[in-house]
PDB file of N, CA, C and O in Angstrom:
ATOM      1  N   ARG A   1      17.252 -21.838   2.035  1.00 52.00           N
ATOM      2  CA  ARG A   1      16.201 -22.739   1.588  1.00 52.00           C
ATOM      3  C   ARG A   1      16.279 -22.869   0.076  1.00 52.00           C
ATOM      4  O   ARG A   1      16.367 -21.875  -0.641  1.00 52.00           O
ATOM      5  N   ILE A   2      16.207 -24.068  -0.400  1.00 59.00           N
ATOM      6  CA  ILE A   2      16.272 -24.321  -1.844  1.00 59.00           C
ATOM      7  C   ILE A   2      14.902 -24.058  -2.467  1.00 59.00           C
ATOM      8  O   ILE A   2      13.875 -24.452  -1.942  1.00 59.00           O
ATOM      9  N   CYS A   3      14.917 -23.389  -3.615  1.00 62.00           N
ATOM     10  CA  CYS A   3      13.689 -22.959  -4.281  1.00 62.00           C
ATOM     11  C   CYS A   3      12.851 -24.135  -4.783  1.00 62.00           C
ATOM     12  O   CYS A   3      11.645 -24.135  -4.658  1.00 62.00           O
ATOM     13  N   ASN A   4      13.481 -25.131  -5.411  1.00 68.00           N
ATOM     14  CA  ASN A   4      12.757 -26.248  -6.033  1.00 68.00           C
ATOM     15  C   ASN A   4      11.684 -25.765  -7.002  1.00 68.00           C
ATOM     16  O   ASN A   4      10.620 -26.359  -7.121  1.00 68.00           O
ATOM     17  N   PHE A   5      11.962 -24.653  -7.669  1.00 68.00           N
ATOM     18  CA  PHE A   5      11.063 -24.088  -8.672  1.00 68.00           C
ATOM     19  C   PHE A   5       9.678 -23.766  -8.126  1.00 68.00           C
ATOM     20  O   PHE A   5       8.691 -23.829  -8.835  1.00 68.00           O
ATOM     21  N   SER A   6       9.585 -23.407  -6.850  1.00 68.00           N
ATOM     22  CA  SER A   6       8.291 -23.102  -6.234  1.00 68.00           C
ATOM     23  C   SER A   6       7.846 -21.673  -6.511  1.00 68.00           C
ATOM     24  O   SER A   6       6.711 -21.311  -6.204  1.00 68.00           O
ATOM     25  N   GLY A   7       8.745 -20.857  -7.046  1.00 69.00           N
ATOM     26  CA  GLY A   7       8.369 -19.481  -7.349  1.00 69.00           C
ATOM     27  C   GLY A   7       8.004 -18.713  -6.101  1.00 69.00           C
ATOM     28  O   GLY A   7       8.749 -18.697  -5.141  1.00 69.00           O
ATOM     29  N   TYR A   8       6.832 -18.125  -6.114  1.00 70.00           N
ATOM     30  CA  TYR A   8       6.402 -17.294  -4.993  1.00 70.00           C
ATOM     31  C   TYR A   8       5.359 -17.982  -4.117  1.00 70.00           C
ATOM     32  O   TYR A   8       4.644 -17.329  -3.371  1.00 70.00           O
ATOM     33  N   ILE A   9       5.250 -19.295  -4.194  1.00 72.00           N
ATOM     34  CA  ILE A   9       4.278 -20.016  -3.379  1.00 72.00           C
ATOM     35  C   ILE A   9       4.547 -19.736  -1.905  1.00 72.00           C
ATOM     36  O   ILE A   9       5.680 -19.806  -1.435  1.00 72.00           O
ATOM     37  N   GLY A  10       3.497 -19.383  -1.185  1.00 76.00           N
ATOM     38  CA  GLY A  10       3.618 -19.133   0.242  1.00 76.00           C
ATOM     39  C   GLY A  10       3.952 -17.692   0.596  1.00 76.00           C
ATOM     40  O   GLY A  10       4.052 -17.354   1.764  1.00 76.00           O
ATOM     41  N   ARG A  11       4.130 -16.856  -0.396  1.00 82.00           N
ATOM     42  CA  ARG A  11       4.423 -15.439  -0.131  1.00 82.00           C
ATOM     43  C   ARG A  11       3.143 -14.629  -0.249  1.00 82.00           C
ATOM     44  O   ARG A  11       2.215 -15.002  -0.957  1.00 82.00           O
ATOM     45  N   SER A  12       3.112 -13.509   0.459  1.00 88.00           N
ATOM     46  CA  SER A  12       1.966 -12.607   0.393  1.00 88.00           C
ATOM     47  C   SER A  12       2.443 -11.239  -0.067  1.00 88.00           C
ATOM     48  O   SER A  12       3.581 -10.857   0.174  1.00 88.00           O
ATOM     49  N   VAL A  13       1.564 -10.513  -0.670  1.00 91.00           N
ATOM     50  CA  VAL A  13       1.871  -9.186  -1.181  1.00 91.00           C
ATOM     51  C   VAL A  13       1.307  -8.140  -0.230  1.00 91.00           C
ATOM     52  O   VAL A  13       0.185  -8.269   0.249  1.00 91.00           O
ATOM     53  N   ILE A  14       2.120  -7.112   0.045  1.00 93.00           N
ATOM     54  CA  ILE A  14       1.567  -5.904   0.643  1.00 93.00           C
ATOM     55  C   ILE A  14       1.732  -4.828  -0.418  1.00 93.00           C
ATOM     56  O   ILE A  14       2.762  -4.750  -1.081  1.00 93.00           O
ATOM     57  N   ALA A  15       0.682  -4.048  -0.603  1.00 94.00           N
ATOM     58  CA  ALA A  15       0.717  -3.096  -1.713  1.00 94.00           C
ATOM     59  C   ALA A  15      -0.185  -1.914  -1.441  1.00 94.00           C
ATOM     60  O   ALA A  15      -1.046  -1.951  -0.564  1.00 94.00           O
ATOM     61  N   GLU A  16       0.046  -0.877  -2.218  1.00 94.00           N
ATOM     62  CA  GLU A  16      -0.893   0.233  -2.268  1.00 94.00           C
ATOM     63  C   GLU A  16      -1.112   0.562  -3.731  1.00 94.00           C
ATOM     64  O   GLU A  16      -0.188   0.517  -4.537  1.00 94.00           O
ATOM     65  N   VAL A  17      -2.356   0.861  -4.055  1.00 94.00           N
ATOM     66  CA  VAL A  17      -2.727   1.189  -5.428  1.00 94.00           C
ATOM     67  C   VAL A  17      -3.465   2.515  -5.391  1.00 94.00           C
ATOM     68  O   VAL A  17      -4.395   2.694  -4.601  1.00 94.00           O
ATOM     69  N   LEU A  18      -3.043   3.423  -6.238  1.00 94.00           N
ATOM     70  CA  LEU A  18      -3.652   4.748  -6.281  1.00 94.00           C
ATOM     71  C   LEU A  18      -4.135   5.027  -7.703  1.00 94.00           C
ATOM     72  O   LEU A  18      -3.391   5.545  -8.536  1.00 94.00           O
ATOM     73  N   PRO A  19      -5.389   4.676  -7.986  1.00 92.00           N
ATOM     74  CA  PRO A  19      -5.927   5.001  -9.310  1.00 92.00           C
ATOM     75  C   PRO A  19      -6.062   6.518  -9.462  1.00 92.00           C
ATOM     76  O   PRO A  19      -6.491   7.201  -8.537  1.00 92.00           O
ATOM     77  N   ILE A  20      -5.680   7.018 -10.608  1.00 95.00           N
ATOM     78  CA  ILE A  20      -5.795   8.448 -10.890  1.00 95.00           C
ATOM     79  C   ILE A  20      -7.074   8.662 -11.694  1.00 95.00           C
ATOM     80  O   ILE A  20      -7.112   8.412 -12.890  1.00 95.00           O
ATOM     81  N   ASP A  21      -8.111   9.103 -10.994  1.00 97.00           N
ATOM     82  CA  ASP A  21      -9.378   9.382 -11.670  1.00 97.00           C
ATOM     83  C   ASP A  21      -9.431  10.864 -12.053  1.00 97.00           C
ATOM     84  O   ASP A  21      -8.464  11.604 -11.845  1.00 97.00           O
ATOM     85  N   SER A  22     -10.553  11.291 -12.602  1.00 97.00           N
ATOM     86  CA  SER A  22     -10.648  12.682 -13.056  1.00 97.00           C
ATOM     87  C   SER A  22     -10.543  13.669 -11.890  1.00 97.00           C
ATOM     88  O   SER A  22      -9.945  14.740 -12.036  1.00 97.00           O
ATOM     89  N   GLY A  23     -11.088  13.313 -10.741  1.00 97.00           N
ATOM     90  CA  GLY A  23     -10.983  14.192  -9.573  1.00 97.00           C
ATOM     91  C   GLY A  23      -9.546  14.364  -9.119  1.00 97.00           C
ATOM     92  O   GLY A  23      -9.106  15.476  -8.804  1.00 97.00           O
ATOM     93  N   PHE A  24      -8.805  13.258  -9.118  1.00 97.00           N
ATOM     94  CA  PHE A  24      -7.400  13.335  -8.717  1.00 97.00           C
ATOM     95  C   PHE A  24      -6.604  14.124  -9.754  1.00 97.00           C
ATOM     96  O   PHE A  24      -5.726  14.916  -9.409  1.00 97.00           O
ATOM     97  N   SER A  25      -6.928  13.925 -11.010  1.00 97.00           N
ATOM     98  CA  SER A  25      -6.252  14.669 -12.085  1.00 97.00           C
ATOM     99  C   SER A  25      -6.442  16.172 -11.910  1.00 97.00           C
ATOM    100  O   SER A  25      -5.505  16.952 -12.115  1.00 97.00           O
ATOM    101  N   GLN A  26      -7.641  16.564 -11.510  1.00 98.00           N
ATOM    102  CA  GLN A  26      -7.897  17.987 -11.293  1.00 98.00           C
ATOM    103  C   GLN A  26      -7.054  18.529 -10.139  1.00 98.00           C
ATOM    104  O   GLN A  26      -6.552  19.653 -10.204  1.00 98.00           O
ATOM    105  N   LEU A  27      -6.904  17.743  -9.081  1.00 97.00           N
ATOM    106  CA  LEU A  27      -6.057  18.165  -7.959  1.00 97.00           C
ATOM    107  C   LEU A  27      -4.606  18.323  -8.404  1.00 97.00           C
ATOM    108  O   LEU A  27      -3.921  19.259  -7.986  1.00 97.00           O
ATOM    109  N   ILE A  28      -4.153  17.423  -9.258  1.00 97.00           N
ATOM    110  CA  ILE A  28      -2.784  17.500  -9.771  1.00 97.00           C
ATOM    111  C   ILE A  28      -2.618  18.773 -10.613  1.00 97.00           C
ATOM    112  O   ILE A  28      -1.623  19.485 -10.470  1.00 97.00           O
ATOM    113  N   GLU A  29      -3.588  19.030 -11.466  1.00 98.00           N
ATOM    114  CA  GLU A  29      -3.528  20.234 -12.302  1.00 98.00           C
ATOM    115  C   GLU A  29      -3.476  21.503 -11.458  1.00 98.00           C
ATOM    116  O   GLU A  29      -2.788  22.463 -11.805  1.00 98.00           O
ATOM    117  N   LYS A  30      -4.182  21.500 -10.332  1.00 98.00           N
ATOM    118  CA  LYS A  30      -4.189  22.655  -9.430  1.00 98.00           C
ATOM    119  C   LYS A  30      -2.948  22.708  -8.543  1.00 98.00           C
ATOM    120  O   LYS A  30      -2.765  23.664  -7.795  1.00 98.00           O
ATOM    121  N   GLN A  31      -2.126  21.683  -8.636  1.00 97.00           N
ATOM    122  CA  GLN A  31      -0.912  21.560  -7.821  1.00 97.00           C
ATOM    123  C   GLN A  31      -1.226  21.688  -6.330  1.00 97.00           C
ATOM    124  O   GLN A  31      -0.610  22.456  -5.598  1.00 97.00           O
ATOM    125  N   GLU A  32      -2.205  20.899  -5.908  1.00 97.00           N
ATOM    126  CA  GLU A  32      -2.608  20.898  -4.505  1.00 97.00           C
ATOM    127  C   GLU A  32      -1.493  20.322  -3.627  1.00 97.00           C
ATOM    128  O   GLU A  32      -0.525  19.746  -4.121  1.00 97.00           O
ATOM    129  N   THR A  33      -1.672  20.429  -2.334  1.00 97.00           N
ATOM    130  CA  THR A  33      -0.677  19.921  -1.389  1.00 97.00           C
ATOM    131  C   THR A  33      -0.797  18.405  -1.248  1.00 97.00           C
ATOM    132  O   THR A  33      -1.836  17.816  -1.579  1.00 97.00           O
ATOM    133  N   SER A  34       0.241  17.801  -0.718  1.00 96.00           N
ATOM    134  CA  SER A  34       0.213  16.348  -0.507  1.00 96.00           C
ATOM    135  C   SER A  34      -0.876  15.958   0.489  1.00 96.00           C
ATOM    136  O   SER A  34      -1.460  14.878   0.379  1.00 96.00           O
ATOM    137  N   LEU A  35      -1.178  16.832   1.431  1.00 97.00           N
ATOM    138  CA  LEU A  35      -2.261  16.556   2.383  1.00 97.00           C
ATOM    139  C   LEU A  35      -3.601  16.451   1.658  1.00 97.00           C
ATOM    140  O   LEU A  35      -4.398  15.545   1.934  1.00 97.00           O
ATOM    141  N   ILE A  36      -3.839  17.343   0.713  1.00 97.00           N
ATOM    142  CA  ILE A  36      -5.084  17.310  -0.067  1.00 97.00           C
ATOM    143  C   ILE A  36      -5.131  16.031  -0.903  1.00 97.00           C
ATOM    144  O   ILE A  36      -6.175  15.370  -0.979  1.00 97.00           O
ATOM    145  N   TYR A  37      -4.005  15.659  -1.517  1.00 96.00           N
ATOM    146  CA  TYR A  37      -3.956  14.409  -2.290  1.00 96.00           C
ATOM    147  C   TYR A  37      -4.311  13.225  -1.403  1.00 96.00           C
ATOM    148  O   TYR A  37      -5.100  12.355  -1.781  1.00 96.00           O
ATOM    149  N   GLU A  38      -3.707  13.188  -0.225  1.00 95.00           N
ATOM    150  CA  GLU A  38      -3.945  12.061   0.684  1.00 95.00           C
ATOM    151  C   GLU A  38      -5.405  12.017   1.130  1.00 95.00           C
ATOM    152  O   GLU A  38      -6.021  10.947   1.150  1.00 95.00           O
ATOM    153  N   GLN A  39      -5.962  13.159   1.484  1.00 96.00           N
ATOM    154  CA  GLN A  39      -7.360  13.195   1.917  1.00 96.00           C
ATOM    155  C   GLN A  39      -8.298  12.719   0.806  1.00 96.00           C
ATOM    156  O   GLN A  39      -9.229  11.952   1.054  1.00 96.00           O
ATOM    157  N   TYR A  40      -8.026  13.166  -0.410  1.00 97.00           N
ATOM    158  CA  TYR A  40      -8.862  12.745  -1.533  1.00 97.00           C
ATOM    159  C   TYR A  40      -8.734  11.244  -1.757  1.00 97.00           C
ATOM    160  O   TYR A  40      -9.735  10.535  -1.897  1.00 97.00           O
ATOM    161  N   ALA A  41      -7.500  10.754  -1.777  1.00 96.00           N
ATOM    162  CA  ALA A  41      -7.266   9.331  -2.020  1.00 96.00           C
ATOM    163  C   ALA A  41      -7.968   8.478  -0.967  1.00 96.00           C
ATOM    164  O   ALA A  41      -8.628   7.485  -1.290  1.00 96.00           O
ATOM    165  N   ARG A  42      -7.840   8.859   0.304  1.00 95.00           N
ATOM    166  CA  ARG A  42      -8.495   8.094   1.378  1.00 95.00           C
ATOM    167  C   ARG A  42     -10.017   8.146   1.242  1.00 95.00           C
ATOM    168  O   ARG A  42     -10.699   7.171   1.553  1.00 95.00           O
ATOM    169  N   SER A  43     -10.541   9.269   0.777  1.00 96.00           N
ATOM    170  CA  SER A  43     -11.995   9.366   0.592  1.00 96.00           C
ATOM    171  C   SER A  43     -12.485   8.407  -0.490  1.00 96.00           C
ATOM    172  O   SER A  43     -13.657   8.045  -0.522  1.00 96.00           O
ATOM    173  N   LYS A  44     -11.572   8.004  -1.353  1.00 95.00           N
ATOM    174  CA  LYS A  44     -11.899   7.063  -2.429  1.00 95.00           C
ATOM    175  C   LYS A  44     -11.519   5.622  -2.089  1.00 95.00           C
ATOM    176  O   LYS A  44     -11.574   4.733  -2.936  1.00 95.00           O
ATOM    177  N   GLY A  45     -11.075   5.390  -0.833  1.00 94.00           N
ATOM    178  CA  GLY A  45     -10.779   4.025  -0.404  1.00 94.00           C
ATOM    179  C   GLY A  45      -9.319   3.642  -0.422  1.00 94.00           C
ATOM    180  O   GLY A  45      -8.986   2.492  -0.158  1.00 94.00           O
ATOM    181  N   PHE A  46      -8.435   4.576  -0.733  1.00 95.00           N
ATOM    182  CA  PHE A  46      -7.001   4.285  -0.753  1.00 95.00           C
ATOM    183  C   PHE A  46      -6.526   3.884   0.636  1.00 95.00           C
ATOM    184  O   PHE A  46      -6.897   4.489   1.630  1.00 95.00           O
ATOM    185  N   ARG A  47      -5.690   2.831   0.693  1.00 93.00           N
ATOM    186  CA  ARG A  47      -5.056   2.397   1.935  1.00 93.00           C
ATOM    187  C   ARG A  47      -3.553   2.382   1.735  1.00 93.00           C
ATOM    188  O   ARG A  47      -3.063   1.736   0.808  1.00 93.00           O
ATOM    189  N   PRO A  48      -2.815   3.059   2.596  1.00 95.00           N
ATOM    190  CA  PRO A  48      -1.358   3.055   2.474  1.00 95.00           C
ATOM    191  C   PRO A  48      -0.786   1.648   2.683  1.00 95.00           C
ATOM    192  O   PRO A  48      -1.403   0.802   3.323  1.00 95.00           O
ATOM    193  N   ILE A  49       0.399   1.432   2.162  1.00 96.00           N
ATOM    194  CA  ILE A  49       1.032   0.118   2.205  1.00 96.00           C
ATOM    195  C   ILE A  49       1.217  -0.389   3.640  1.00 96.00           C
ATOM    196  O   ILE A  49       1.044  -1.573   3.900  1.00 96.00           O
ATOM    197  N   ASN A  50       1.533   0.506   4.568  1.00 95.00           N
ATOM    198  CA  ASN A  50       1.709   0.047   5.951  1.00 95.00           C
ATOM    199  C   ASN A  50       0.384  -0.431   6.540  1.00 95.00           C
ATOM    200  O   ASN A  50       0.350  -1.390   7.314  1.00 95.00           O
ATOM    201  N   GLN A  51      -0.711   0.192   6.170  1.00 95.00           N
ATOM    202  CA  GLN A  51      -2.025  -0.254   6.645  1.00 95.00           C
ATOM    203  C   GLN A  51      -2.361  -1.619   6.060  1.00 95.00           C
ATOM    204  O   GLN A  51      -2.892  -2.484   6.757  1.00 95.00           O
ATOM    205  N   ASP A  52      -2.046  -1.825   4.790  1.00 96.00           N
ATOM    206  CA  ASP A  52      -2.272  -3.124   4.160  1.00 96.00           C
ATOM    207  C   ASP A  52      -1.451  -4.200   4.866  1.00 96.00           C
ATOM    208  O   ASP A  52      -1.949  -5.294   5.149  1.00 96.00           O
ATOM    209  N   GLY A  53      -0.200  -3.867   5.189  1.00 96.00           N
ATOM    210  CA  GLY A  53       0.653  -4.815   5.890  1.00 96.00           C
ATOM    211  C   GLY A  53       0.121  -5.168   7.262  1.00 96.00           C
ATOM    212  O   GLY A  53       0.092  -6.348   7.654  1.00 96.00           O
ATOM    213  N   MET A  54      -0.329  -4.168   8.006  1.00 96.00           N
ATOM    214  CA  MET A  54      -0.836  -4.432   9.352  1.00 96.00           C
ATOM    215  C   MET A  54      -2.136  -5.229   9.316  1.00 96.00           C
ATOM    216  O   MET A  54      -2.412  -6.022  10.216  1.00 96.00           O
ATOM    217  N   GLU A  55      -2.907  -5.054   8.265  1.00 96.00           N
ATOM    218  CA  GLU A  55      -4.107  -5.878   8.107  1.00 96.00           C
ATOM    219  C   GLU A  55      -3.714  -7.343   7.949  1.00 96.00           C
ATOM    220  O   GLU A  55      -4.341  -8.237   8.527  1.00 96.00           O
ATOM    221  N   LYS A  56      -2.645  -7.599   7.211  1.00 96.00           N
ATOM    222  CA  LYS A  56      -2.177  -8.973   7.032  1.00 96.00           C
ATOM    223  C   LYS A  56      -1.620  -9.547   8.341  1.00 96.00           C
ATOM    224  O   LYS A  56      -1.702 -10.742   8.585  1.00 96.00           O
ATOM    225  N   VAL A  57      -1.058  -8.680   9.192  1.00 96.00           N
ATOM    226  CA  VAL A  57      -0.635  -9.107  10.525  1.00 96.00           C
ATOM    227  C   VAL A  57      -1.868  -9.535  11.327  1.00 96.00           C
ATOM    228  O   VAL A  57      -1.877 -10.603  11.953  1.00 96.00           O
ATOM    229  N   ASP A  58      -2.919  -8.720  11.283  1.00 97.00           N
ATOM    230  CA  ASP A  58      -4.158  -9.030  12.004  1.00 97.00           C
ATOM    231  C   ASP A  58      -4.763 -10.344  11.535  1.00 97.00           C
ATOM    232  O   ASP A  58      -5.357 -11.078  12.326  1.00 97.00           O
ATOM    233  N   TRP A  59      -4.623 -10.641  10.247  1.00 96.00           N
ATOM    234  CA  TRP A  59      -5.158 -11.891   9.692  1.00 96.00           C
ATOM    235  C   TRP A  59      -4.279 -13.093  10.014  1.00 96.00           C
ATOM    236  O   TRP A  59      -4.649 -14.225   9.725  1.00 96.00           O
ATOM    237  N   GLY A  60      -3.083 -12.841  10.559  1.00 95.00           N
ATOM    238  CA  GLY A  60      -2.167 -13.929  10.865  1.00 95.00           C
ATOM    239  C   GLY A  60      -1.352 -14.404   9.681  1.00 95.00           C
ATOM    240  O   GLY A  60      -0.723 -15.459   9.727  1.00 95.00           O
ATOM    241  N   VAL A  61      -1.331 -13.637   8.603  1.00 93.00           N
ATOM    242  CA  VAL A  61      -0.601 -14.007   7.385  1.00 93.00           C
ATOM    243  C   VAL A  61       0.898 -13.769   7.557  1.00 93.00           C
ATOM    244  O   VAL A  61       1.712 -14.496   7.005  1.00 93.00           O
ATOM    245  N   THR A  62       1.255 -12.738   8.317  1.00 93.00           N
ATOM    246  CA  THR A  62       2.657 -12.382   8.513  1.00 93.00           C
ATOM    247  C   THR A  62       2.825 -11.790   9.903  1.00 93.00           C
ATOM    248  O   THR A  62       1.874 -11.750  10.678  1.00 93.00           O
ATOM    249  N   THR A  63       4.017 -11.330  10.206  1.00 95.00           N
ATOM    250  CA  THR A  63       4.291 -10.752  11.519  1.00 95.00           C
ATOM    251  C   THR A  63       4.556  -9.258  11.387  1.00 95.00           C
ATOM    252  O   THR A  63       4.947  -8.764  10.331  1.00 95.00           O
ATOM    253  N   LYS A  64       4.377  -8.562  12.504  1.00 96.00           N
ATOM    254  CA  LYS A  64       4.660  -7.135  12.536  1.00 96.00           C
ATOM    255  C   LYS A  64       6.129  -6.879  12.231  1.00 96.00           C
ATOM    256  O   LYS A  64       6.476  -5.941  11.514  1.00 96.00           O
ATOM    257  N   GLU A  65       7.002  -7.738  12.749  1.00 95.00           N
ATOM    258  CA  GLU A  65       8.437  -7.602  12.507  1.00 95.00           C
ATOM    259  C   GLU A  65       8.760  -7.704  11.023  1.00 95.00           C
ATOM    260  O   GLU A  65       9.615  -6.951  10.515  1.00 95.00           O
ATOM    261  N   GLU A  66       8.101  -8.608  10.322  1.00 93.00           N
ATOM    262  CA  GLU A  66       8.358  -8.763   8.892  1.00 93.00           C
ATOM    263  C   GLU A  66       7.883  -7.532   8.119  1.00 93.00           C
ATOM    264  O   GLU A  66       8.571  -7.071   7.208  1.00 93.00           O
ATOM    265  N   ILE A  67       6.742  -6.985   8.496  1.00 95.00           N
ATOM    266  CA  ILE A  67       6.252  -5.773   7.826  1.00 95.00           C
ATOM    267  C   ILE A  67       7.228  -4.618   8.051  1.00 95.00           C
ATOM    268  O   ILE A  67       7.590  -3.895   7.112  1.00 95.00           O
ATOM    269  N   ILE A  68       7.670  -4.461   9.275  1.00 95.00           N
ATOM    270  CA  ILE A  68       8.635  -3.396   9.582  1.00 95.00           C
ATOM    271  C   ILE A  68       9.913  -3.595   8.779  1.00 95.00           C
ATOM    272  O   ILE A  68      10.441  -2.658   8.206  1.00 95.00           O
ATOM    273  N   ASN A  69      10.376  -4.821   8.703  1.00 94.00           N
ATOM    274  CA  ASN A  69      11.607  -5.133   7.951  1.00 94.00           C
ATOM    275  C   ASN A  69      11.425  -4.799   6.465  1.00 94.00           C
ATOM    276  O   ASN A  69      12.288  -4.154   5.867  1.00 94.00           O
ATOM    277  N   VAL A  70      10.335  -5.199   5.885  1.00 92.00           N
ATOM    278  CA  VAL A  70      10.083  -4.970   4.454  1.00 92.00           C
ATOM    279  C   VAL A  70       9.950  -3.471   4.171  1.00 92.00           C
ATOM    280  O   VAL A  70      10.510  -2.964   3.202  1.00 92.00           O
ATOM    281  N   LEU A  71       9.218  -2.763   5.009  1.00 94.00           N
ATOM    282  CA  LEU A  71       8.969  -1.353   4.744  1.00 94.00           C
ATOM    283  C   LEU A  71      10.162  -0.470   5.058  1.00 94.00           C
ATOM    284  O   LEU A  71      10.241   0.666   4.586  1.00 94.00           O
ATOM    285  N   SER A  72      11.103  -0.970   5.835  1.00 93.00           N
ATOM    286  CA  SER A  72      12.275  -0.154   6.160  1.00 93.00           C
ATOM    287  C   SER A  72      13.390  -0.301   5.134  1.00 93.00           C
ATOM    288  O   SER A  72      14.371   0.424   5.171  1.00 93.00           O
ATOM    289  N   ASN A  73      13.254  -1.227   4.205  1.00 81.00           N
ATOM    290  CA  ASN A  73      14.273  -1.417   3.159  1.00 81.00           C
ATOM    291  C   ASN A  73      14.005  -0.565   1.954  1.00 81.00           C
ATOM    292  O   ASN A  73      12.996  -0.187   1.595  1.00 81.00           O
TER     293      ASN A  73
END
């Protein structure tokens, strides 16, 4: 498909964002386990990238196959 200078029109982003607040910083300083990091992050609303992708599948923005393809690369 030729771009025609359309840039990213029609594309969607799947992402995860993990803000490091003071509570998370304290866990890092204590060298906690990855399970503790994950539990803390989820308690603050963190969503992993695969969950974000599947939400976009539910919305009809993309397909499950495309999410699997993107996340497996």
